[in-house]
PDB file of C-alpha atoms in Angstrom:
ATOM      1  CA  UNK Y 264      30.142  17.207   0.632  1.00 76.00           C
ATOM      2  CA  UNK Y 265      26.908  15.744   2.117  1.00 82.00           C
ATOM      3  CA  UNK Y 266      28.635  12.875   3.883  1.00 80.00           C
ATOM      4  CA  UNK Y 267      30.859  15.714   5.286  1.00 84.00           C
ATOM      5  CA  UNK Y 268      28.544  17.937   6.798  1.00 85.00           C
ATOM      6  CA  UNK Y 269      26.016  15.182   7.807  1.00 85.00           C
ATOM      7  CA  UNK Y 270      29.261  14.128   9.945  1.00 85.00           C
ATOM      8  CA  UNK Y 271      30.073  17.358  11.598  1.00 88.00           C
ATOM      9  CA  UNK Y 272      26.484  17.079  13.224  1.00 87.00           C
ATOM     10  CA  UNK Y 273      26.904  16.498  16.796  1.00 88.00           C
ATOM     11  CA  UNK Y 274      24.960  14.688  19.150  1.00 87.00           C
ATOM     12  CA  UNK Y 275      23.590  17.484  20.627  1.00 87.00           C
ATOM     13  CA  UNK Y 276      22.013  18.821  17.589  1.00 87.00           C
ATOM     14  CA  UNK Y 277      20.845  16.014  17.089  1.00 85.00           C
ATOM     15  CA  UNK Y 278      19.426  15.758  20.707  1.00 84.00           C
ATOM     16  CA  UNK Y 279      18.304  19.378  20.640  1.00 85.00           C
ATOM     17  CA  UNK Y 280      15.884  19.247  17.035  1.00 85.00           C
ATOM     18  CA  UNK Y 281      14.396  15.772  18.816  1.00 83.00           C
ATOM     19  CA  UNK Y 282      13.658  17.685  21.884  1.00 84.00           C
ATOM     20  CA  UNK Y 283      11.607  20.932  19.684  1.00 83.00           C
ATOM     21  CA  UNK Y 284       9.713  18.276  18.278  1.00 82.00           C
ATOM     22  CA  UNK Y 285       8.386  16.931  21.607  1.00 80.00           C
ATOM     23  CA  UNK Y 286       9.957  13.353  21.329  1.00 78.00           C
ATOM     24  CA  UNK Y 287      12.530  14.438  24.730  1.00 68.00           C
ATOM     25  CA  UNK Y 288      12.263  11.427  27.519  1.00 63.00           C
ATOM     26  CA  UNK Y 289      13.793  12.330  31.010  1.00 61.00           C
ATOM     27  CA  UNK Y 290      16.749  10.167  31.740  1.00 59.00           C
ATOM     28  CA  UNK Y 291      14.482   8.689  34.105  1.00 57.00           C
ATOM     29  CA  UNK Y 292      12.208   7.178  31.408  1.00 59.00           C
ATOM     30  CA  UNK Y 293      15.162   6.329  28.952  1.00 59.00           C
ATOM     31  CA  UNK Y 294      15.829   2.832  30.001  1.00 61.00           C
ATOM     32  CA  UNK Y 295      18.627   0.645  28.250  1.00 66.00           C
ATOM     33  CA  UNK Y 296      16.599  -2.413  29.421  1.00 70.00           C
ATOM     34  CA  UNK Y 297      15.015  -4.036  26.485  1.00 69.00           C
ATOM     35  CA  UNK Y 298      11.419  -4.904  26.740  1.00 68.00           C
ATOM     36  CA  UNK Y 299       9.747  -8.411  26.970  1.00 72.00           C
ATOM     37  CA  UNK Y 300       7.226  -9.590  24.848  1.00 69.00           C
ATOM     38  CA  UNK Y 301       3.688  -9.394  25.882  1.00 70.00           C
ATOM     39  CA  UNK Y 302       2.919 -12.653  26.847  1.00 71.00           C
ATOM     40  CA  UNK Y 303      -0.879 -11.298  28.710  1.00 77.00           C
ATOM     41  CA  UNK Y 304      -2.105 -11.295  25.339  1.00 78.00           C
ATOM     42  CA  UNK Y 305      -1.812 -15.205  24.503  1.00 77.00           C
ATOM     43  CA  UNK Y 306      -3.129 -15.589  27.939  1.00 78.00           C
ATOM     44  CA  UNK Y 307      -5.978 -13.411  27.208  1.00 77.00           C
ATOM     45  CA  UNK Y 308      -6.487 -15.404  24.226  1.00 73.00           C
ATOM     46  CA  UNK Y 309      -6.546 -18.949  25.500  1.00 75.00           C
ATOM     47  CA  UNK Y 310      -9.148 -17.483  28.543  1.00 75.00           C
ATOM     48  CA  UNK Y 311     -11.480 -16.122  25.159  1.00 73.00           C
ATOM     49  CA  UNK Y 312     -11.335 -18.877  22.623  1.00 69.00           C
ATOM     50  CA  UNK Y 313     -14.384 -21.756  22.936  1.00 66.00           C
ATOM     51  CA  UNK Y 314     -13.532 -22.402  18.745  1.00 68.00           C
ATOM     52  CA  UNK Y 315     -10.097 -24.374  17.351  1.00 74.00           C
ATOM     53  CA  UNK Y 316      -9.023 -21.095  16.046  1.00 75.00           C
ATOM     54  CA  UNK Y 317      -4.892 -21.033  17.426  1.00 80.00           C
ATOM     55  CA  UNK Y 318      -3.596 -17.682  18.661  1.00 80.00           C
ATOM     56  CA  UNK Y 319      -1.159 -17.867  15.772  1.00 87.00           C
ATOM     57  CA  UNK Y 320      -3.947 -18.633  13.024  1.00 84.00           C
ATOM     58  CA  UNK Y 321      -5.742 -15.201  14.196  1.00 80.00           C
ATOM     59  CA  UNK Y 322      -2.797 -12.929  14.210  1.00 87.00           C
ATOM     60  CA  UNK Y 323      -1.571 -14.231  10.575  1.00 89.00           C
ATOM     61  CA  UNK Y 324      -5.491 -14.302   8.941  1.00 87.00           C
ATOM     62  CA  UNK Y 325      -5.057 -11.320   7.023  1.00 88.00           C
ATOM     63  CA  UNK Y 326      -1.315 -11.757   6.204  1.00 87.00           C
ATOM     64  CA  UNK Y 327      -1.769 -12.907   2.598  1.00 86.00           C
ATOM     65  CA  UNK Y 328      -4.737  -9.392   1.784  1.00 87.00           C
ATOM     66  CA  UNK Y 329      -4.075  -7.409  -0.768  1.00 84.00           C
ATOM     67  CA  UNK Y 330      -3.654  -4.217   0.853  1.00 84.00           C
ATOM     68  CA  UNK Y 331      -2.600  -2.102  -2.340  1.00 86.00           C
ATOM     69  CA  UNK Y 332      -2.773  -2.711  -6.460  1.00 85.00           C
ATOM     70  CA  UNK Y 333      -0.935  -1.516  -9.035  1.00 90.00           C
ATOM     71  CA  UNK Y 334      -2.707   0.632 -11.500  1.00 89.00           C
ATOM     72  CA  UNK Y 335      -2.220   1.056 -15.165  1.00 92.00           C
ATOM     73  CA  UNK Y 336      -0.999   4.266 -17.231  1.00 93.00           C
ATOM     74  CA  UNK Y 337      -5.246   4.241 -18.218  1.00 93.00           C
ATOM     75  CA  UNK Y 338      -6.672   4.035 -15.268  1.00 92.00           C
ATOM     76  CA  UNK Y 339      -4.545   6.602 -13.227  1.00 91.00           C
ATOM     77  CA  UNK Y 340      -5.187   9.198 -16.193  1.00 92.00           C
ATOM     78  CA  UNK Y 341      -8.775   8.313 -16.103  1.00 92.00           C
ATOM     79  CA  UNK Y 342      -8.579   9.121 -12.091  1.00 90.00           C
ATOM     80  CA  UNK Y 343      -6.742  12.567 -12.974  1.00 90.00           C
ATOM     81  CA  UNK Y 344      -9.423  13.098 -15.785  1.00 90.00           C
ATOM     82  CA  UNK Y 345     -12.495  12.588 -12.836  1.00 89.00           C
ATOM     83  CA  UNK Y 346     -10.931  14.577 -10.640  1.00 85.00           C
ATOM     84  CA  UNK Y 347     -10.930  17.440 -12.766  1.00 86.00           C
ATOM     85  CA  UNK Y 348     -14.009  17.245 -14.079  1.00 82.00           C
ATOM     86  CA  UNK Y 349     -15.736  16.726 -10.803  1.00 82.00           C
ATOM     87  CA  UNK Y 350     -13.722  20.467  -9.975  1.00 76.00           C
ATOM     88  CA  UNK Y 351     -15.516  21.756 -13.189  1.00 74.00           C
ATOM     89  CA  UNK Y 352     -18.619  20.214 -12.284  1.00 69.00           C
ATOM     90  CA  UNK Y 353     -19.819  23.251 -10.238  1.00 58.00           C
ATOM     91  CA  UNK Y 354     -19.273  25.501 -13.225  1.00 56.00           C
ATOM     92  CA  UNK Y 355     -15.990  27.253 -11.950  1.00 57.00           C
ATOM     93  CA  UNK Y 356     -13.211  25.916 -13.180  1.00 54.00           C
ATOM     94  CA  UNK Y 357     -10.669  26.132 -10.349  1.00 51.00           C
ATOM     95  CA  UNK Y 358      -7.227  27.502 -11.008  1.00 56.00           C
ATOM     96  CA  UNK Y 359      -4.646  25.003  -9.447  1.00 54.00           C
ATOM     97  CA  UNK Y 360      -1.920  27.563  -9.602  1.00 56.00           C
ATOM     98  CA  UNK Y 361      -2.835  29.856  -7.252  1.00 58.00           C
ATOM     99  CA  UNK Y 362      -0.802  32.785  -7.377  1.00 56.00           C
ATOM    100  CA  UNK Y 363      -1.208  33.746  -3.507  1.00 59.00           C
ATOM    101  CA  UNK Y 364       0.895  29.900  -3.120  1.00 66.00           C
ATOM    102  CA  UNK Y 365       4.161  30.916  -4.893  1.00 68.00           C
ATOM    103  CA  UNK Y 366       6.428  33.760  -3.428  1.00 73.00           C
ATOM    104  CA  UNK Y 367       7.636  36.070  -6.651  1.00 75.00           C
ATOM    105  CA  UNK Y 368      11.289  35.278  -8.068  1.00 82.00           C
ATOM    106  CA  UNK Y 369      13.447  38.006  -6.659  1.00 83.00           C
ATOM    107  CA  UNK Y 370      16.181  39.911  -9.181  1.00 85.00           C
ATOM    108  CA  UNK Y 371      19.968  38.924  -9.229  1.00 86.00           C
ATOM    109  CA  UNK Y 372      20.734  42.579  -7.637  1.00 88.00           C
ATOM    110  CA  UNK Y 373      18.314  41.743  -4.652  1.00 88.00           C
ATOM    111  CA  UNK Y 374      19.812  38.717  -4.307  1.00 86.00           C
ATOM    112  CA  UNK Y 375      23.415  39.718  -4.042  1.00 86.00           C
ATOM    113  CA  UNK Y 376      22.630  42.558  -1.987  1.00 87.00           C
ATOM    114  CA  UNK Y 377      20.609  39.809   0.718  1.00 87.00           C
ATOM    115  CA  UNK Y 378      24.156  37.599   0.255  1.00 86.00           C
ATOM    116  CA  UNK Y 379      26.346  41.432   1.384  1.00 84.00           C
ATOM    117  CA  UNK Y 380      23.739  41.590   4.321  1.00 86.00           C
ATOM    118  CA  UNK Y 381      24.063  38.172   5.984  1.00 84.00           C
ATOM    119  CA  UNK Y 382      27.963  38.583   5.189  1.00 84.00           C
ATOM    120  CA  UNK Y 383      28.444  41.902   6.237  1.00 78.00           C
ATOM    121  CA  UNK Y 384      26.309  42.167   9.188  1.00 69.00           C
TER     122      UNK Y 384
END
């Protein structure tokens, strides 16, 4: 069912949400030509480099950083546990569910009679 209506999208709704969005180019910008490599910036680093540091060597220093960890079961309760104490710290304790955030459940009745509406009208 998915694969079925994802296929009866046409280009031009597909063209059309890109454009609301702002990501529209003119046909004068689109260009089929693919781009070349920007070869200034070697050139920019030979004219800069007095040390035997290779262009290569400083673009791949901080491949091997460890960008991200992996936390254990402990420590991300421990984070949740910190969090909420540090929102209880100022003597309120703060009421995540906000009743203002969640639009009330509406009855069967109202919603067949929005269903006859849309149908009908």
């Amino acid at each position: 069912m998915t694969d079925k209506a994802w296929r009866s999208v046409s280009v031009t709704t597909i063209s059309n949400c890109f454009k609301s969005c702002g990501f529209s180019m003119s046909q004068e910008e689109a260009s089929e030509e693919p781009l070349e490599p920007d070869m200034s910036l070697e050139a920019d680093w030979n004219k800069l480099q007095n040390t035997e540091v290779q262009f290569e060597d400083y673009v791949t220093c901080d491949e091997g950083l460890a960008t991200t960890r992996t936390l254990t079961d402990a420590e991300i309760i421990d984070t949740v546990n910190q969090d909420i104490n540090e929102d209880n710290v100022d003597g309120n304790d703060v009421d995540h569910t906000d009743s203002a955030d969640f639009e009330p459940l509406i009855s069967k009745k109202e919603a067949r009679a929005a269903i006859n509406t849309t149908i009908f009208h």
